[in-house]
Short mmCIF file of C-alpha atoms in Angstrom, two decimals:
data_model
loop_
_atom_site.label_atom_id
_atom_site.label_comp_id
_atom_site.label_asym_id
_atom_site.label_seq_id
_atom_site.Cartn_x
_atom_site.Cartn_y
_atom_site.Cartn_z
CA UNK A 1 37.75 -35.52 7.79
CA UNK A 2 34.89 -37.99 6.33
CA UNK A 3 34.33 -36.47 3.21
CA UNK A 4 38.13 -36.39 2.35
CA UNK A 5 38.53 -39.77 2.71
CA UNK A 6 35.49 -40.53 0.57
CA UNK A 7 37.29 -37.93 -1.88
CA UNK A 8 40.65 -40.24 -2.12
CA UNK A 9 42.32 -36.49 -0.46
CA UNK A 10 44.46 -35.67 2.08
CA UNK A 11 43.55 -32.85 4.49
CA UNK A 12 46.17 -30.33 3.49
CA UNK A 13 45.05 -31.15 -0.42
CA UNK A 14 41.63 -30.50 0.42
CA UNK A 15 42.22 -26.75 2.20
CA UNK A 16 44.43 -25.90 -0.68
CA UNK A 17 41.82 -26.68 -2.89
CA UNK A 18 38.98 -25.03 -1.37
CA UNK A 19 41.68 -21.80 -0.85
CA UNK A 20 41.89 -21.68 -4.73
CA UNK A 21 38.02 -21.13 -4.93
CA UNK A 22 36.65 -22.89 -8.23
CA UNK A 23 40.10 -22.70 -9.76
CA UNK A 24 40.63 -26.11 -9.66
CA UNK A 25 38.10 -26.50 -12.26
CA UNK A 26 38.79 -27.35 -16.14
CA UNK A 27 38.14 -24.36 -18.21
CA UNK A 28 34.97 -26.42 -19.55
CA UNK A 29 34.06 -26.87 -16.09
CA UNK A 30 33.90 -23.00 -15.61
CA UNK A 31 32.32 -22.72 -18.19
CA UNK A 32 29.81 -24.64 -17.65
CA UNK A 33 29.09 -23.49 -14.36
CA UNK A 34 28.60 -19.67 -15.49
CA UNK A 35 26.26 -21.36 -17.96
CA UNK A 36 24.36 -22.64 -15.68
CA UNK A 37 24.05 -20.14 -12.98
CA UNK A 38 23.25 -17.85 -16.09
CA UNK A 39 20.61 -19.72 -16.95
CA UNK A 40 18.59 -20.53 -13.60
CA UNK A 41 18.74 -16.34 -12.91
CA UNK A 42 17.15 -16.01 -16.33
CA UNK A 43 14.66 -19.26 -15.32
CA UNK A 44 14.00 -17.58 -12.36
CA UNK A 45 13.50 -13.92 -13.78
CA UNK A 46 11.59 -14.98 -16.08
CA UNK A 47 8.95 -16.72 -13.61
CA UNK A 48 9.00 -13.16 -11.58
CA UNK A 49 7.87 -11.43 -15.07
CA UNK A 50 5.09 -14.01 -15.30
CA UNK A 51 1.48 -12.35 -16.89
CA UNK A 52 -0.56 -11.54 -13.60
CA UNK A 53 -2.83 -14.21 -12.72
CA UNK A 54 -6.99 -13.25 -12.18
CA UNK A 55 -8.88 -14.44 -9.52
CA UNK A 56 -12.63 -14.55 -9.88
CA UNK A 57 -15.45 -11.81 -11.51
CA UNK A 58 -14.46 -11.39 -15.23
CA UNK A 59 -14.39 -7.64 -14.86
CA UNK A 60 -10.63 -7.18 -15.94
CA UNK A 61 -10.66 -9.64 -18.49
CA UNK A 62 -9.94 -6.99 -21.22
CA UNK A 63 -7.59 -4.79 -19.73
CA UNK A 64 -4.74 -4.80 -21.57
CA UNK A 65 -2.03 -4.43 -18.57
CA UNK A 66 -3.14 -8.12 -18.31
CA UNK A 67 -1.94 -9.41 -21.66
CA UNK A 68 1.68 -8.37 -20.83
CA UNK A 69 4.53 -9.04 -18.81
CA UNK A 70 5.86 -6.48 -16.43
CA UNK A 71 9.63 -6.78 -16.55
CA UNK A 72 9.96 -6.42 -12.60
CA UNK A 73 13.13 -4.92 -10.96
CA UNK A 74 16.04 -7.51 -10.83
CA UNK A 75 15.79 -7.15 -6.28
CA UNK A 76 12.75 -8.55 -6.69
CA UNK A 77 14.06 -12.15 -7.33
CA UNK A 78 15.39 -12.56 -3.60
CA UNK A 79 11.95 -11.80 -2.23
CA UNK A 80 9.10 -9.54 -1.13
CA UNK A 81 10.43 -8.43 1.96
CA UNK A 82 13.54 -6.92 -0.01
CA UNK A 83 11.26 -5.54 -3.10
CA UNK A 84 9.57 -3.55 -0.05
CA UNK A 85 12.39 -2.08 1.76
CA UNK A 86 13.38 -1.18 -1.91
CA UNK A 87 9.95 1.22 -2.29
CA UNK A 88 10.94 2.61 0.89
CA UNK A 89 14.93 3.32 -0.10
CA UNK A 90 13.32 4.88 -3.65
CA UNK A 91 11.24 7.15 -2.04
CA UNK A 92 12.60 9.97 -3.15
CA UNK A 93 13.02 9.57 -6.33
CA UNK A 94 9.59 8.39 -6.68
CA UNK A 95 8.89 12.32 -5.12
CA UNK A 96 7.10 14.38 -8.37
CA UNK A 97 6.87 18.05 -7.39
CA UNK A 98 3.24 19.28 -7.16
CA UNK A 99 1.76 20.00 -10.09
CA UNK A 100 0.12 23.16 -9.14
CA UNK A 101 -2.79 21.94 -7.08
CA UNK A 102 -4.06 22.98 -3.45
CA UNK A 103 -5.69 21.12 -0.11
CA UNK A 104 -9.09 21.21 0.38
CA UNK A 105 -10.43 21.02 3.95
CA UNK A 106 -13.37 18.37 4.63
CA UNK A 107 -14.96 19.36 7.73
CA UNK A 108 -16.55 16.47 9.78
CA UNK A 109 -19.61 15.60 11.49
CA UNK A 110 -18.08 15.49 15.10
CA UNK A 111 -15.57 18.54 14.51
CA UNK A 112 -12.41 16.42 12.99
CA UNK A 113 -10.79 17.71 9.57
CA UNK A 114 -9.53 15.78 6.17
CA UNK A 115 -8.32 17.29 3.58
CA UNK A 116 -8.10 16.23 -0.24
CA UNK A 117 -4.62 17.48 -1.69
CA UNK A 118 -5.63 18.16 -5.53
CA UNK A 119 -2.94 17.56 -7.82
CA UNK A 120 -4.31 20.58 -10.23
CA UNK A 121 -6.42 23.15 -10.20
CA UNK A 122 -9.59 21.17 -10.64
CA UNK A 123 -11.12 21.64 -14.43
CA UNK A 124 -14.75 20.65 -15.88
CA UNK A 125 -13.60 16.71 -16.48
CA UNK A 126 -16.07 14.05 -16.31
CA UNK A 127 -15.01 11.73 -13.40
CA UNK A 128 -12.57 12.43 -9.97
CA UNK A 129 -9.94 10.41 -9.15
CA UNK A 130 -9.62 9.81 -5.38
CA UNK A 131 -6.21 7.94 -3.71
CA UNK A 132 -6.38 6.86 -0.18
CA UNK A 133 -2.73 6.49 0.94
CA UNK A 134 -1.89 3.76 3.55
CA UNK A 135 -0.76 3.71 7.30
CA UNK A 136 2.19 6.37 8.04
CA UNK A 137 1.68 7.79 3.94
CA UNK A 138 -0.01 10.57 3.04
CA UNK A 139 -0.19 13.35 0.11
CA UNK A 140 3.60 13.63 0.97
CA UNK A 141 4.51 10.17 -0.28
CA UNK A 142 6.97 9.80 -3.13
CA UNK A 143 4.88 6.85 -4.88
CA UNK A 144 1.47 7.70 -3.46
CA UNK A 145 1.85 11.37 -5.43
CA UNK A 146 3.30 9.85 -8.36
CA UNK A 147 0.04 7.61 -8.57
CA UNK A 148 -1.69 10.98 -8.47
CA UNK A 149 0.05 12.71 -11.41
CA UNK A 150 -0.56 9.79 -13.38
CA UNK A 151 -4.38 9.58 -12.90
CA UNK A 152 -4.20 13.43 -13.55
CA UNK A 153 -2.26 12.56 -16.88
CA UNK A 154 -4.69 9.94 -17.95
CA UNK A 155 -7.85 12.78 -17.76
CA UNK A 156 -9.15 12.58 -13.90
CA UNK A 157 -9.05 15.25 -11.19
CA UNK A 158 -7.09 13.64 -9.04
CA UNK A 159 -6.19 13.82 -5.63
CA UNK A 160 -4.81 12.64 -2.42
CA UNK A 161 -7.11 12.08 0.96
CA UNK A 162 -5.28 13.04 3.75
CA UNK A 163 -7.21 11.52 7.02
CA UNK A 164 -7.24 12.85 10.54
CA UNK A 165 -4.04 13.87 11.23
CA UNK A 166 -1.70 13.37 8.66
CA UNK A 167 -0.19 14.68 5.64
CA UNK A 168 -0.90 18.64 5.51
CA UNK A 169 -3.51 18.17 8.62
CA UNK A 170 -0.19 16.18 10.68
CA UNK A 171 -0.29 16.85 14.59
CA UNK A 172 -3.58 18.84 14.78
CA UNK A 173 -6.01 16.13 15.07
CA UNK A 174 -7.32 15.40 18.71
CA UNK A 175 -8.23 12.02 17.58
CA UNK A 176 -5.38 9.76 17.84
CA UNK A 177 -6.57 6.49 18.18
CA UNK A 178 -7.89 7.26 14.40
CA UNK A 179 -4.17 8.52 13.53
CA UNK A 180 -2.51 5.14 14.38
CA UNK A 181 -5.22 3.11 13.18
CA UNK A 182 -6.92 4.36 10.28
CA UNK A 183 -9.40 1.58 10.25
CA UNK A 184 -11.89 3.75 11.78
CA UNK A 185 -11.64 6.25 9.01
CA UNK A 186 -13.98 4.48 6.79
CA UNK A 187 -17.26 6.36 8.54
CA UNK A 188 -15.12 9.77 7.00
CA UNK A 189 -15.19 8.64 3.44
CA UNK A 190 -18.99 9.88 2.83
CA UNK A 191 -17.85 13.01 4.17
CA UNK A 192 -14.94 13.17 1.63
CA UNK A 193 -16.54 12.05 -1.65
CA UNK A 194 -19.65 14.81 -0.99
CA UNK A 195 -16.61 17.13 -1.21
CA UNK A 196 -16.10 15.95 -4.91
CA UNK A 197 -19.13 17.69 -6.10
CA UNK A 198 -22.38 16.87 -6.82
CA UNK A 199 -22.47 15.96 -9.89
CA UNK A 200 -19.22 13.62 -10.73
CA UNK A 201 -18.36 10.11 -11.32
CA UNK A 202 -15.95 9.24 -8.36
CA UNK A 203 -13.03 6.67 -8.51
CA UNK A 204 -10.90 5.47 -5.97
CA UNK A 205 -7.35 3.65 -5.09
CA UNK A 206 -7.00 2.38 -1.74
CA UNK A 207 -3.70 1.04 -0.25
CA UNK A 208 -2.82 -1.02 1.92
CA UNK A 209 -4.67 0.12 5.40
CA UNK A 210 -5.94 3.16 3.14
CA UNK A 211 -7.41 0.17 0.60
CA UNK A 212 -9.09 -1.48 3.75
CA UNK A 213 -10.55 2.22 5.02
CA UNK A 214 -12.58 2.12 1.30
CA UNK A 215 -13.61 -1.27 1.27
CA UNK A 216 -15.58 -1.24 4.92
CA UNK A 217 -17.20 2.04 3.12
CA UNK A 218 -17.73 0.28 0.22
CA UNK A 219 -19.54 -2.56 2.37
CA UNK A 220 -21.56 -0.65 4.95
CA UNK A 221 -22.25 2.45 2.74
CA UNK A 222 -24.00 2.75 -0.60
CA UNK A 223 -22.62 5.63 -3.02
CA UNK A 224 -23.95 5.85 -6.54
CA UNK A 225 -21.48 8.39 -7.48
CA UNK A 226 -18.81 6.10 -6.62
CA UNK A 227 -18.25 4.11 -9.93
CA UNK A 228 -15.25 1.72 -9.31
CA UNK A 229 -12.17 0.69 -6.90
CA UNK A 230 -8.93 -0.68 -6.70
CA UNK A 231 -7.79 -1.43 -3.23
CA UNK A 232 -3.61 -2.26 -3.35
CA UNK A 233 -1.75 -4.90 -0.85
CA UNK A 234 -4.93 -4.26 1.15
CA UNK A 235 -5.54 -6.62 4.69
CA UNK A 236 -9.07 -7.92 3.75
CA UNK A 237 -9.49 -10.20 7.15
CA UNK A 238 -7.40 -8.09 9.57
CA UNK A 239 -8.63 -10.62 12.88
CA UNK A 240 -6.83 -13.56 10.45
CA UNK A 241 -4.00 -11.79 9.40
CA UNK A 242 -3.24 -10.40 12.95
CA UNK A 243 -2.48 -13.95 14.08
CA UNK A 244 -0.19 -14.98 11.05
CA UNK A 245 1.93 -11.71 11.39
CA UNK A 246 5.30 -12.56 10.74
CA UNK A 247 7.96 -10.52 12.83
CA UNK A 248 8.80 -7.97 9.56
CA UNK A 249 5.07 -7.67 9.37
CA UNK A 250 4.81 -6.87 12.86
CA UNK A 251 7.65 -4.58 13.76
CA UNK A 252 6.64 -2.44 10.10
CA UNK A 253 2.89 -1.85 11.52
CA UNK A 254 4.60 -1.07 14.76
CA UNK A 255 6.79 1.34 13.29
CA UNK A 256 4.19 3.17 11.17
CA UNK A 257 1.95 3.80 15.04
CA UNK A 258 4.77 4.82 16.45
CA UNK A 259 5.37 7.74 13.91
CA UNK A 260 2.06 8.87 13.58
CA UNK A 261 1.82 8.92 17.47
CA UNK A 262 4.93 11.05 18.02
CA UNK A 263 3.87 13.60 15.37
CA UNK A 264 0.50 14.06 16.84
CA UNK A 265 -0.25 16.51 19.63
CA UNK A 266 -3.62 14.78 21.09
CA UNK A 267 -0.85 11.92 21.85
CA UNK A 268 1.59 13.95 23.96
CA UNK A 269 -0.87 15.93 25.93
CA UNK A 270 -2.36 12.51 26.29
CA UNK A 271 1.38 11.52 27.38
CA UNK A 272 1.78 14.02 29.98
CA UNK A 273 -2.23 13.71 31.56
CA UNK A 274 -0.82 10.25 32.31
CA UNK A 275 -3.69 9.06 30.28
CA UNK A 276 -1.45 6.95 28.09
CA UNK A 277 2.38 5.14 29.01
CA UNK A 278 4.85 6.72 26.62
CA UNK A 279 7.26 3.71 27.69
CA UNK A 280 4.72 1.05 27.03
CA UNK A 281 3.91 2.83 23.20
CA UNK A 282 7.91 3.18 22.72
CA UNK A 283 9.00 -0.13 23.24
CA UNK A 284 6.18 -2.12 21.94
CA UNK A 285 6.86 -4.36 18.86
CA UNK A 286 3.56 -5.40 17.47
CA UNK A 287 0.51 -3.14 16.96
CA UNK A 288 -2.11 -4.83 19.35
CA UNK A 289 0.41 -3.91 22.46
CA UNK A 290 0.16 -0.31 21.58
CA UNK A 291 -3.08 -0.36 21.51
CA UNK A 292 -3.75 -2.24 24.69
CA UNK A 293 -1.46 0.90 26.29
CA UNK A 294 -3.64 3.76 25.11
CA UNK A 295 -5.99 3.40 28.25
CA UNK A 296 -8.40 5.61 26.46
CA UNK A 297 -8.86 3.15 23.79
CA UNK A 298 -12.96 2.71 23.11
CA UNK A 299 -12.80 -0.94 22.44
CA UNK A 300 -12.99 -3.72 24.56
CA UNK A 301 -9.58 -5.26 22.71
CA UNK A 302 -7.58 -4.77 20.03
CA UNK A 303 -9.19 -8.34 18.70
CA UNK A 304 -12.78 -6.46 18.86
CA UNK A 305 -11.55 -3.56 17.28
CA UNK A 306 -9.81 -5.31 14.56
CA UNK A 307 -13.55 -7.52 13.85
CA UNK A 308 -15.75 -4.65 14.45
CA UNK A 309 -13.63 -3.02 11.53
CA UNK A 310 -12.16 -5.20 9.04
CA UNK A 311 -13.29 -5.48 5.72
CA UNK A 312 -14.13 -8.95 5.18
CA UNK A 313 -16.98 -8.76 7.10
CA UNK A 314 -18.58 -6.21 3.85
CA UNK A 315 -17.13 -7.62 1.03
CA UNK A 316 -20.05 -9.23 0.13
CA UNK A 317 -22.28 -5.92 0.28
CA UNK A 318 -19.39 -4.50 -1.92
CA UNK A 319 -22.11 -2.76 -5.24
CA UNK A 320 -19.38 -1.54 -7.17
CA UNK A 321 -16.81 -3.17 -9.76
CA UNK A 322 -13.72 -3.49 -7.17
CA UNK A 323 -10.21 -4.54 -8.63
CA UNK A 324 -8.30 -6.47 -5.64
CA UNK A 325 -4.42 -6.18 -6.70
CA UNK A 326 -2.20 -8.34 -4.91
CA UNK A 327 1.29 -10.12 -4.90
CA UNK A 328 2.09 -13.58 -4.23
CA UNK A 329 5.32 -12.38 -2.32
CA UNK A 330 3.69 -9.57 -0.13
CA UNK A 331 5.63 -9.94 3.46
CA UNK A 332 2.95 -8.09 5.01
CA UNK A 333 -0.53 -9.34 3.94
CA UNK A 334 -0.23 -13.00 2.39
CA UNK A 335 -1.59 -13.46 -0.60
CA UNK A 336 -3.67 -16.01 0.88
CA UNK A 337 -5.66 -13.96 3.90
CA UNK A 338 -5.90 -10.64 0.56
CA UNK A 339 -6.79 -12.56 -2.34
CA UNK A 340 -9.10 -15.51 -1.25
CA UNK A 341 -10.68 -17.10 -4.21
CA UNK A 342 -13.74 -17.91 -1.85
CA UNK A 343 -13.94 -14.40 -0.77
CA UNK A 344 -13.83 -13.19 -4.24
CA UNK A 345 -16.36 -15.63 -5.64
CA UNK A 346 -18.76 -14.51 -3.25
CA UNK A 347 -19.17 -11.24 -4.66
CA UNK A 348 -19.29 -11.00 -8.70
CA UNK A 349 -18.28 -6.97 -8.02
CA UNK A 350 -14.86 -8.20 -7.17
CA UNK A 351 -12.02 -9.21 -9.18
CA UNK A 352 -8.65 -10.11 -8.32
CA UNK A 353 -5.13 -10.37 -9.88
CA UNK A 354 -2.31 -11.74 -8.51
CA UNK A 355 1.38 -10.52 -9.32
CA UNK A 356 4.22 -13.34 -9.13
CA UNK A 357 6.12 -10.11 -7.67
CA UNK A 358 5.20 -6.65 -5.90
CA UNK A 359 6.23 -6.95 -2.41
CA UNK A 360 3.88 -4.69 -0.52
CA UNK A 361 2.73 -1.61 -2.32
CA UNK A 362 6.23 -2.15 -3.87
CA UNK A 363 5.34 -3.51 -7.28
CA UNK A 364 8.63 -1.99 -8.81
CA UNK A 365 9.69 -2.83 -12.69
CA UNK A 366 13.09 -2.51 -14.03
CA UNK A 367 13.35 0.92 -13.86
CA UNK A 368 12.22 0.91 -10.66
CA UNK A 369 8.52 2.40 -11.49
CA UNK A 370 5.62 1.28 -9.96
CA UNK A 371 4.01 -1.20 -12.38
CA UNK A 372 0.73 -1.21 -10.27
CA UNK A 373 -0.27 2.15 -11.46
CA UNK A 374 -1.30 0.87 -15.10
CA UNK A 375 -3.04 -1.61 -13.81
CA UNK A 376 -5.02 0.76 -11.76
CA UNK A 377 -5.70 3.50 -14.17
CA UNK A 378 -6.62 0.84 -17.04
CA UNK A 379 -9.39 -0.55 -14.68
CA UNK A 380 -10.68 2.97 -13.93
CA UNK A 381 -10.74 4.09 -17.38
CA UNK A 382 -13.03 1.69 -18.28
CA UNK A 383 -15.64 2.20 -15.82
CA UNK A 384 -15.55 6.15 -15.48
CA UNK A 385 -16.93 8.20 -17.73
CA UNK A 386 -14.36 10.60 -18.84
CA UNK A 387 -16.55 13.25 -20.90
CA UNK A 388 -16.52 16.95 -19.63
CA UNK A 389 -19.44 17.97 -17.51
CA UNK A 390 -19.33 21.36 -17.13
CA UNK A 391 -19.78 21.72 -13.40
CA UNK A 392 -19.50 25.02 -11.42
CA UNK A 393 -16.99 24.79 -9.02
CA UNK A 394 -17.11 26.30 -5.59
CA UNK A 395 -14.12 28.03 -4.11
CA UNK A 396 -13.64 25.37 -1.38
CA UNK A 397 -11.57 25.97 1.94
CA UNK A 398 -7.72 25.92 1.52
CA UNK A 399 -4.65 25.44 3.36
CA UNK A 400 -1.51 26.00 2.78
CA UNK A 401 0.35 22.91 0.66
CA UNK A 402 4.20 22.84 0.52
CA UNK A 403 6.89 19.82 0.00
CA UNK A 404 8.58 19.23 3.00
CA UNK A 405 11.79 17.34 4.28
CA UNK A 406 9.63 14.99 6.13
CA UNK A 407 7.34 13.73 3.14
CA UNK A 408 10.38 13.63 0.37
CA UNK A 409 12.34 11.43 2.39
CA UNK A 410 10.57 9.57 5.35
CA UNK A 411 7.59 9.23 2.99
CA UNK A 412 4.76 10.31 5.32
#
């Protein structure tokens, strides 16, 4: 009743007023309203198109995905977590049929399998293209494969690494504390670029936990074949990040453990040996609980597993030119744990550019495309050597590769 008295209104006046909505207002009034609201979306869109900001190493200075702005997709203005979920309800669409390629099986050192899902029939080019998807994607996911076409379309072989048990390998791996973290897949990334050939130029786009897997390689392991990175909405400090998860963050890790445990085999026999509590797995909300319930786990805790294999620990052994892309409203990994201007200027091999917009791995323009790609492929281009080689090509071991249900829609 306060503010109607300040007003000079009775109560019943005020109701009807508010009732009517804003049709109280002069037609100026209106007016000027829409005006305004008009022009703070456009203020406000226009500061989401902003140029992407570098960090650091002068590496990308002459890219020319820098020099423009990337009209993002209009969702994008109510926040990252949003502009994610969004990459997630576009996955199909983002799904491009195969374009005739096949899976190659990597055997490992201690018996596991990868497999590298070509996009073509590999041809005499001068460089390979390599794409190591995140947690719960694989060769199956919508954006991860359209990634892949476009390297292919820009001159690489490219293709899609498919760790331990997922993608076409999903449910035969006996390994499944490397299936729901892939953190430990990093030692299998030697195993996987040898695969390449022996004669190639090798590039590589890592993201997310799949852009953390290369960057511990690229720290503890030196590859001269392996000519440049970009790692994508990847966790650099995982022991920092850990402890600023927000609950989105949290229960979206979570998830993607939860999936890759249920699909894999070594995790139900594990189930019913009693080895592991199905209920404690199930109902756990952040990603350190289900690892403290997989009793076979070979780490003290999940805090020494997550400092005995995150990435910031190599970056400054990183030898190669490595292209950190980032947003500034990534839900997941903050922009200020992933793209560190102290961790960057440690290292003059690393570069960093910040998006206004991207969400994680979401980075969607108008159309809803993935603007990250041309950032990605620009920065390859100019550090790959393109020219035809003329290799001989071994008939490598292949399995089976079809588009499935579970990869068009779920994404993984």
């Amino acid at each position: 009743s306060v503010p109607c008295d300040r007003l000079g209104l009775r109560r019943n006046e005020w109701q009807k007023m508010s009732s009517r909505g804003w049709a109280w207002l002069s037609r100026e009034g209106k007016v000027a309203v829409a005006c305004g609201a008009a022009w703070w979306c456009y203020a406000w869109y226009t500061r989401c198109c902003a140029v992407p900001s570098l960090i650091g190493s002068t590496l990308v200075v002459d890219l020319p995905s820098l020099r423009r702005r990337f009209l993002v997709h209009p969702l994008a203005v109510f926040g990252g977590t949003l502009e994610t979920l969004l990459l997630g309800a576009r996955m199909s669409s983002l799904y491009v049929p195969s374009g005739g390629g096949y899976a190659q099986v990597v055997e490992l050192d201690d018996g596991g399998r990868c497999a590298i899902n070509w996009w073509r029939e590999r041809s005499s080019s001068g460089a390979v293209a390599l794409v190591f998807p995140g947690m719960a994607n694989s060769s199956e996911t919508g954006f991860v494969r359209r990634l892949c076409k476009s390297l292919a379309d820009a001159g690489f072989d490219a293709g899609v690494v498919d760790f331990r048990g997922c993608g076409v390998l999903c449910g035969e791996d006996d390994d499944f504390e490397t299936a729901i973290h892939s953190l430990k897949s990093w030692r299998d990334v030697e195993a996987v670029l040898e695969a390449c050939g022996t004669d190639r130029d090798v590039v590589a786009v890592g993201h997310s936990m799949g852009g953390a897997v290369l960057l511990c390689h690229l720290g503890r392991r030196r590859c001269e074949r392996l000519k440049a990175a970009v790692v994508v909405s990847a966790p650099l400090d995982v022991v920092a990040q850990d402890a600023t998860y927000p609950f989105f963050a949290r229960l979206a890790v979570a998830t993607g453990c939860k999936l890759l445990l249920l699909l894999n085999r070594a995790f139900r026999a594990s189930v019913r040996r009693g080895h592991t509590s199905f209920a404690s797995v199930i109902t756990a909300t952040e990603p350190h609980r289900i690892i403290t319930a997989i009793k076979s786990f070979s780490f003290e805790s999940p805090r020494d597993y997550y400092a005995q294999n995150s990435p910031v620990t190599a970056l400054h052994r990183v030898a190669v030119p490595t292209l950190l892309l980032h947003s500034a409203n990534d839900p997941i990994v903050p922009a200020e744990i992933a793209a560190s201007a102290d961790l960057v200027a440690a290292n003059p091999n690393l570069a960093a550019v910040l998006t206004p917009c991207g969400g994680h791995l979401a980075f969607l323009d108008v159309f809803g495309r993935p603007f990250a790609d041309d950032l990605a492929i620009d920065f390859l281009k100019a550090h790959a050597d393109l020219s035809p080689r003329h290799e001989r090509l071994d008939a490598p071991p292949r399995l089976q590769r079809q588009s499935s249900f579970r990869g068009k829609v779920l994404g993984f």
